[in-house]
XYZ file of C-alpha atoms in Angstrom:
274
model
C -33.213 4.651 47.331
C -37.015 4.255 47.655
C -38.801 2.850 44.449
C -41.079 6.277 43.799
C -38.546 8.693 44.957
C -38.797 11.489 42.454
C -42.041 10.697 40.818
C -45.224 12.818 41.046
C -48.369 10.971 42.226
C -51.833 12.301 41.468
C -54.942 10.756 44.013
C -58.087 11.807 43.728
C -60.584 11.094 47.155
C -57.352 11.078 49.376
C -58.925 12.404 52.008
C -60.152 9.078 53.722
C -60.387 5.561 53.328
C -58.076 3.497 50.538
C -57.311 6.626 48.960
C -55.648 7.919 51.895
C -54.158 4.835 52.718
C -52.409 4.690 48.860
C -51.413 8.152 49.279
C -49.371 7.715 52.078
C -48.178 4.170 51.200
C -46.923 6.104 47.889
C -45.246 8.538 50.212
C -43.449 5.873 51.969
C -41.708 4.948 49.123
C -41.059 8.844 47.818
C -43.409 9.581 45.508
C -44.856 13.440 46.223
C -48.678 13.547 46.353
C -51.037 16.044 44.339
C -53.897 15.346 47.257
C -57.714 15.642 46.354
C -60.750 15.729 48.586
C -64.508 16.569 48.043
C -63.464 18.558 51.258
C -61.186 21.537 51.947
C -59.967 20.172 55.584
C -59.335 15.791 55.170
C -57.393 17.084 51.798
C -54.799 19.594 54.146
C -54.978 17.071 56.569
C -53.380 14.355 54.399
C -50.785 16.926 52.876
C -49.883 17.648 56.519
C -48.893 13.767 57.242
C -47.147 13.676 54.068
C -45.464 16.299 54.436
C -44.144 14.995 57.987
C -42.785 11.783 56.521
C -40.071 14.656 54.651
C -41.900 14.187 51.302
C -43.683 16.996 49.220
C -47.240 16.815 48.939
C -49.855 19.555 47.584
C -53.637 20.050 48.231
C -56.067 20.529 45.155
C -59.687 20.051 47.011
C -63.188 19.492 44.882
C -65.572 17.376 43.716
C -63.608 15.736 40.492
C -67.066 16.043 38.594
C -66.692 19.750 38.578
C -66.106 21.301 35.104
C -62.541 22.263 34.964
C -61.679 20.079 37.862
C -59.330 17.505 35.422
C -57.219 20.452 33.818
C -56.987 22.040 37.540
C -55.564 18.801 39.073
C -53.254 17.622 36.658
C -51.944 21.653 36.209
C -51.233 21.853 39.658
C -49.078 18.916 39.864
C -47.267 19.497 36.693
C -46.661 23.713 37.995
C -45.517 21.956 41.479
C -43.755 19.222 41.020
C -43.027 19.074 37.170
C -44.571 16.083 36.203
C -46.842 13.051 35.643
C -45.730 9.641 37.145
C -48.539 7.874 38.284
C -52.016 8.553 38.344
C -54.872 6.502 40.995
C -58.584 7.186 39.994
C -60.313 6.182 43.244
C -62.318 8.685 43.692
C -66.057 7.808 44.128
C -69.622 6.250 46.472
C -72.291 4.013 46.069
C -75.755 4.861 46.028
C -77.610 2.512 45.639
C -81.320 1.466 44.270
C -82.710 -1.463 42.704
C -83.668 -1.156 39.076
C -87.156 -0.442 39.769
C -86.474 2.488 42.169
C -83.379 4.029 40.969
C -83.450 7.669 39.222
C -81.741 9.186 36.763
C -80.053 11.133 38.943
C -78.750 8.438 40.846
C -77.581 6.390 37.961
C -75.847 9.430 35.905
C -74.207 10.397 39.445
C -72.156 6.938 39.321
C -71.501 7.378 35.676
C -69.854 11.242 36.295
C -68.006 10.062 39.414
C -66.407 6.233 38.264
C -66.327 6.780 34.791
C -66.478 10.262 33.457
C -64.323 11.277 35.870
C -61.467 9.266 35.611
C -61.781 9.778 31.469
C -61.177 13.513 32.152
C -58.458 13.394 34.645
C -56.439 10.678 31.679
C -57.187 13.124 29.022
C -56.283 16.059 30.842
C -52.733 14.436 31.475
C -52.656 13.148 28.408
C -50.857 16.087 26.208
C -47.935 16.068 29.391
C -47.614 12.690 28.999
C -47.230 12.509 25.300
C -44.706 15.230 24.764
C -43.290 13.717 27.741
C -42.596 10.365 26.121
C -41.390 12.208 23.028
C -38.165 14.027 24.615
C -37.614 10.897 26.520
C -37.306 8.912 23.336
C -35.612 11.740 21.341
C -32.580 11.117 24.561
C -32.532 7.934 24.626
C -33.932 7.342 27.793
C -36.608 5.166 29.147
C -39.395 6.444 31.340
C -41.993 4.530 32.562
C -45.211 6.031 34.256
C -48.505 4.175 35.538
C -52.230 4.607 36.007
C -53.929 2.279 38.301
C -58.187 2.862 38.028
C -60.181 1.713 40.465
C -62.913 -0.719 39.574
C -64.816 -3.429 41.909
C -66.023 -6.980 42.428
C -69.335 -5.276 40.834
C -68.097 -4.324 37.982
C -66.340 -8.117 37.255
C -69.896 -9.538 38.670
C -72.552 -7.372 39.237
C -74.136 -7.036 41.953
C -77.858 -6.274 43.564
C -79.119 -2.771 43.863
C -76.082 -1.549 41.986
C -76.914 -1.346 38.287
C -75.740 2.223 38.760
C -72.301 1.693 40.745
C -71.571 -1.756 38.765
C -72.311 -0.262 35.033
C -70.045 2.871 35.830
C -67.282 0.002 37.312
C -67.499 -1.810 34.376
C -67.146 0.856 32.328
C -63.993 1.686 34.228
C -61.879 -1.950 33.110
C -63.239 -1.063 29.371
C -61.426 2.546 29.771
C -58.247 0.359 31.278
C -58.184 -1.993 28.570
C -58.037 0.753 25.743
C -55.504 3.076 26.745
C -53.535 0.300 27.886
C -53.434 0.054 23.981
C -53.338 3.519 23.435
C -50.596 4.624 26.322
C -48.523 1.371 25.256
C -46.540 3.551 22.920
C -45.536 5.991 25.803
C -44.235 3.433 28.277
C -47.317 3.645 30.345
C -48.607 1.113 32.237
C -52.402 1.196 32.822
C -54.273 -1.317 34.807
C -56.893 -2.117 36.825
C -57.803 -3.035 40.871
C -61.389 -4.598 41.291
C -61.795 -4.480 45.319
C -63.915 -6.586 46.917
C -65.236 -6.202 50.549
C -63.135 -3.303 51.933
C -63.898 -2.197 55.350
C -64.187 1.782 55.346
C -66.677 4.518 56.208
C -68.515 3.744 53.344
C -69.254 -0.212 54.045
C -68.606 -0.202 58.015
C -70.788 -2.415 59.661
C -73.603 -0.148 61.376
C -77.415 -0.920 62.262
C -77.354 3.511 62.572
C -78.903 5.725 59.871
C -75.333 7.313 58.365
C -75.303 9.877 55.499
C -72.800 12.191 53.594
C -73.715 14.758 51.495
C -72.194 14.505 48.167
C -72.507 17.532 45.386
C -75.709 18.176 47.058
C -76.886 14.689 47.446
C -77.540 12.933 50.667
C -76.439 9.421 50.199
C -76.035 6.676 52.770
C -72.953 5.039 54.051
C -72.492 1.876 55.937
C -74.052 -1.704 56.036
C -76.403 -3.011 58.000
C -74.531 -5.060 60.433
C -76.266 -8.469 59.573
C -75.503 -8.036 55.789
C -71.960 -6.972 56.964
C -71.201 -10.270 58.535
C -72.818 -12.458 55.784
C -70.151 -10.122 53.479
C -67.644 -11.201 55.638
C -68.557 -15.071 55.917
C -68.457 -15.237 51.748
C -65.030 -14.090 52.102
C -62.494 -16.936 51.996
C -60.005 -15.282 54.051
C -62.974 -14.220 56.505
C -62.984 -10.831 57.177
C -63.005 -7.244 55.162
C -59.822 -5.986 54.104
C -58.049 -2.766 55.283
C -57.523 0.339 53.488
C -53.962 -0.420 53.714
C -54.203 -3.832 52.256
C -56.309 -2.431 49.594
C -53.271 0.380 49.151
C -50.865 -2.642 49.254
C -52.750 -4.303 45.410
C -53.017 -0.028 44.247
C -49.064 -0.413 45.294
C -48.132 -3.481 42.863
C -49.100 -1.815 39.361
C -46.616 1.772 40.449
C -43.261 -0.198 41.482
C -40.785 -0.797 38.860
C -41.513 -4.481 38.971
C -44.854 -4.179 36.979
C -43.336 -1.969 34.208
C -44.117 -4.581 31.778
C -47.998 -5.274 32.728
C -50.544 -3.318 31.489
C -53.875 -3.843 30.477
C -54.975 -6.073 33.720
C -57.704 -6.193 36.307
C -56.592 -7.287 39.776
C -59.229 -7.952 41.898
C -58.259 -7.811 46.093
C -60.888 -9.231 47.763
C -59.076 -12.025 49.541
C -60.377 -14.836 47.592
C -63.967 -13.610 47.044
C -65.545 -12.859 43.683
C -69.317 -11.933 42.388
């Protein structure tokens, strides 16, 4: 038997990058996947793969800083699949400004996406998760369900041009640490992964001008590829990680083996730290 097989797996920002990589390493081990995307297509896309591997897997695209978003995620899953198992906030960007230069705009952006976010998809889930817990008591039996939020080696550090992106990460290991005291009570294990340098769309090395448009907002991805490889140098294990090795820390805090930590930031950054 695979170690997810019957549990319900909610992923925001599946579409690409780590959080399609810990969808489908979820997948693997038979967890069915409530799939969100900013867009309609990468979302269907994912649920389409998923589906292929003979697991279940349903598409709820958006930007999770809509209004309503939260409730509409966590409703489909529970109407689709009947439950709440495990829940990966990964959605998010940089955009990035130093102190001087950065708006309002800019700053509250991170806040919505990396902290506010993740705070309304938790409460959302939180009423299904409490009854939940209740029955499962009131039998006898012992259920145990995980959140994993995704935080960053600027959140642990800091880090230039990123009071923005690093406050909002930050924020996110606070939000950890107190349900982890909140959610103990349920048999829920919430924890944290800080990545370091992960190689994706958004930090590939590039010396051409790459944007996505996000709510509205163009914002640029990629690194220049000089600041790339001085990233890479400060490394210890020399290089970026992969989504999948990324997916492989998100991975540790849903198996049955970590049932009994909560509370905890990881960082995977193969060795390096801010």
């Amino acid at each position: 038997m695979k170690k997810l097989e019957g549990k319900t797996a909610y992923v925001p920002g599946a579409g690409n990058g780590i959080g399609r990589a810990v969808a489908m390493k979820l997948a693997s081990e038979g967890a069915n996947i409530v799939v969100n995307d900013l867009e309609v297509d990468p979302a269907v896309d994912v649920v389409n793969e998923i589906k292929a591997m003979g697991v279940d897997a349903v598409a709820v695209p958006g930007s999770v800083t809509e209004d309503g978003f939260a409730e509409r995620f966590i409703g489909t899953g529970i109407e689709t699949f009947g439950g709440v198992d495990i829940i990966i906030n990964n959605a998010g960007y940089t955009w990035d400004s130093l102190i001087g230069h950065m708006t309002d705009k800019q700053f509250d952006a991170m806040m919505d996406v990396h902290l506010k976010a993740p705070f309304r998809i938790l409460r959302a889930a939180s009423g299904f998760i409490k009854g939940a817990a209740k029955q499962e008591a009131e039998e006898g039996r012992e259920v145990f369900r995980k959140v994993v939020n995704i935080s960053s080696v600027a959140g642990t550090g800091g880090n230039v041009g990123q009071a923005n992106y690093s406050s909002a990460k930050a924020g996110v290991i606070g939000l950890t640490k107190t349900l982890s005291k909140e959610w103990g009570r349920y048999k829920v294990g919430v924890n944290c992964v800080a990545f370091g340098y992960i190689e994706t769309r958004l930090t590939e090395a590039t010396d051409e001008k790459k944007t996505i448009n996000v709510d509205g907002n163009e914002v640029s991805i990629g690194i220049p590829s000089k600041v790339a490889g001085g990233f890479a140098q400060m490394v210890p294990m020399g290089r970026p990680g992969t989504a999948e090795e990324a997916a492989g820390g998100v991975y540790l805090f849903c198996v049955p083996e970590s049932n009994y930590v909560s509370g905890q930031v990881m960082v995977v950054g193969g060795g390096w730290q801010l």
